[in-house]
Amino acid sequence: MTKAAFRISAALALGLSAVAAYAEDQSVEMLHFWTSGGEAEGVRALQTALGAKGVAWKDAAVAGGTGANAYQVLRSRVASKTPPSGAQMHIQETLVWAREGLLRDLSDLAAKDGWRNSVLPSIQANYEVDGKWIAVPVTMHRSNWLWYNTALLKKVGAEPPKDWEEFNVIAEKLKAVGVTPLALGGQNWQYGDLLENIILAKGGPDFYRKVIAGDEETIKSETMISAFDQLAKLRGYVDAGSPGRDWNLATAMVINGEAAFQIMGDWAKAEFALAGKQPDVDYGCVAAPGTGGGFVWLVDNFAFFDTGNEASRSAQNTLAETVLDPKVQVDFAIKKGSIPVITDFDSSRLDTCGRRSFEDRTSAEDKNGVVPSIFHNAAMPGARTGVFLDVVSEFFVTTSMTSQDAVEALVEGLAQL
């Protein structure tokens, strides 16, 4: 081989190796907390869609329903300068990382792909910090759902309750025939889910927003005391095995006919689907008692860290474009139990509960009834959410704590921030 031929061959080899290295690096390591059976199905839908575009999803799952465990792992990895390509976050957590300047600016990608025209207008303000688009909204969940076992309601001749008074009456009937009325896990955020639904039912969307804002007069009001009174009543409708139970195990109680009701976000629907249950046949899905005109939302986001690698950035961009594709939005929502975050998609592909959620969101938007979840890092910064979590948790497990004690603890805790 001549020297010239050798140089050409070497150059080609180097070029091919560079291409191979780039191809090998076409992957995203995603840290997330989607670990229940139904959630894992959703992840697989994203993996499949991403793989079809030549990018591998490297899974870095951390169990824990609210993401607290995953966020702790994420902070440790960023501190050690080994961040993942991206991470699943709720909006308030995303804002913290963005304000620290640690997330990629996705403004160019957002402009190129027209995110302002496709993403639901009512949530877009959460995605811009200092003029930069900070994350990719993936899917929207609704937390004010009541799930019920149809056979158990028939057993006591009941229809789904429209308000909390009806719920209490049905619960007493269920107890009388030896059925656990309410499936609940013993975790602070699950107690919080109950409370935010009761607050919305008792006070309406404007009252709910004042609670989020920390308005002292609102929090100390008779309406708020009434909300805690109802929460206290729910203690009597929960089985003794509740403490420490995960949310999906509570869902399984409804699936298996061990409990009649569960108040839980629509991620619970994925568990029913995984068990082969049919909506409006084996189980029902309606707005939580008294919240029919409202829609309590939380959005899962993907935030990306700059790994300093162009191939990694390209793979992140491909993932962002993939999750906002209208078909993928619906494919994922079907598996995850959620609804798309975009405005233009084929809603006919959603199942019964999904279409109901989409219709309720549309209706609530017209009535200014769309509000962010207090207990899922959507409505307020973590420190304030923490006050609500501490109070609701103490209240639910401490029977000697009165509703008046609870509202005073909320006011005092918020005042100390």
mmCIF file of N, CA and C in Angstrom, residues 104-116 128 131-134 313 317 320-321:
data_model
loop_
_atom_site.group_PDB
_atom_site.id
_atom_site.type_symbol
_atom_site.label_atom_id
_atom_site.label_comp_id
_atom_site.label_asym_id
_atom_site.label_seq_id
_atom_site.Cartn_x
_atom_site.Cartn_y
_atom_site.Cartn_z
ATOM 1 N N ARG A 104 -30.855 22.813 29.995
ATOM 2 C CA ARG A 104 -30.660 23.287 28.628
ATOM 3 C C ARG A 104 -31.742 24.275 28.232
ATOM 4 N N ASP A 105 -31.353 25.287 27.504
ATOM 5 C CA ASP A 105 -32.303 26.228 26.923
ATOM 6 C C ASP A 105 -32.842 25.611 25.634
ATOM 7 N N LEU A 106 -34.153 25.348 25.614
ATOM 8 C CA LEU A 106 -34.778 24.683 24.475
ATOM 9 C C LEU A 106 -35.536 25.658 23.577
ATOM 10 N N SER A 107 -35.231 26.945 23.712
ATOM 11 C CA SER A 107 -35.984 27.967 22.979
ATOM 12 C C SER A 107 -35.917 27.782 21.471
ATOM 13 N N ASP A 108 -34.739 27.483 20.944
ATOM 14 C CA ASP A 108 -34.597 27.314 19.494
ATOM 15 C C ASP A 108 -35.434 26.146 19.000
ATOM 16 N N LEU A 109 -35.417 25.052 19.755
ATOM 17 C CA LEU A 109 -36.206 23.885 19.371
ATOM 18 C C LEU A 109 -37.696 24.193 19.470
ATOM 19 N N ALA A 110 -38.087 24.906 20.527
ATOM 20 C CA ALA A 110 -39.490 25.285 20.701
ATOM 21 C C ALA A 110 -39.972 26.153 19.547
ATOM 22 N N ALA A 111 -39.111 27.090 19.110
ATOM 23 C CA ALA A 111 -39.480 27.969 17.997
ATOM 24 C C ALA A 111 -39.553 27.197 16.693
ATOM 25 N N LYS A 112 -38.566 26.316 16.464
ATOM 26 C CA LYS A 112 -38.527 25.555 15.206
ATOM 27 C C LYS A 112 -39.743 24.652 15.067
ATOM 28 N N ASP A 113 -40.145 24.022 16.162
ATOM 29 C CA ASP A 113 -41.237 23.051 16.095
ATOM 30 C C ASP A 113 -42.595 23.632 16.485
ATOM 31 N N GLY A 114 -42.632 24.923 16.760
ATOM 32 C CA GLY A 114 -43.915 25.580 17.009
ATOM 33 C C GLY A 114 -44.618 25.154 18.277
ATOM 34 N N TRP A 115 -43.868 25.005 19.372
ATOM 35 C CA TRP A 115 -44.475 24.562 20.618
ATOM 36 C C TRP A 115 -45.530 25.535 21.133
ATOM 37 N N ARG A 116 -45.328 26.823 20.870
ATOM 38 C CA ARG A 116 -46.321 27.800 21.355
ATOM 39 C C ARG A 116 -47.672 27.634 20.666
ATOM 40 N N GLU A 128 -41.332 28.953 30.680
ATOM 41 C CA GLU A 128 -40.386 29.992 30.296
ATOM 42 C C GLU A 128 -39.824 30.686 31.527
ATOM 43 N N GLY A 131 -37.057 34.222 29.715
ATOM 44 C CA GLY A 131 -37.154 34.181 28.257
ATOM 45 C C GLY A 131 -36.709 32.879 27.623
ATOM 46 N N LYS A 132 -36.368 31.875 28.442
ATOM 47 C CA LYS A 132 -35.888 30.594 27.922
ATOM 48 C C LYS A 132 -36.934 29.501 28.160
ATOM 49 N N TRP A 133 -37.111 28.655 27.147
ATOM 50 C CA TRP A 133 -38.010 27.510 27.294
ATOM 51 C C TRP A 133 -37.217 26.404 27.991
ATOM 52 N N ILE A 134 -37.700 25.952 29.157
ATOM 53 C CA ILE A 134 -36.847 25.184 30.065
ATOM 54 C C ILE A 134 -37.076 23.675 30.074
ATOM 55 N N ARG A 313 -26.921 15.996 22.794
ATOM 56 C CA ARG A 313 -27.901 17.068 22.572
ATOM 57 C C ARG A 313 -28.839 16.715 21.425
ATOM 58 N N ASN A 317 -32.900 16.295 21.649
ATOM 59 C CA ASN A 317 -33.829 16.984 20.749
ATOM 60 C C ASN A 317 -34.792 16.001 20.090
ATOM 61 N N ALA A 320 -37.425 15.087 22.554
ATOM 62 C CA ALA A 320 -38.390 16.177 22.709
ATOM 63 C C ALA A 320 -39.380 16.193 21.550
ATOM 64 N N GLU A 321 -38.859 16.058 20.338
ATOM 65 C CA GLU A 321 -39.736 16.058 19.160
ATOM 66 C C GLU A 321 -40.648 14.829 19.151
#
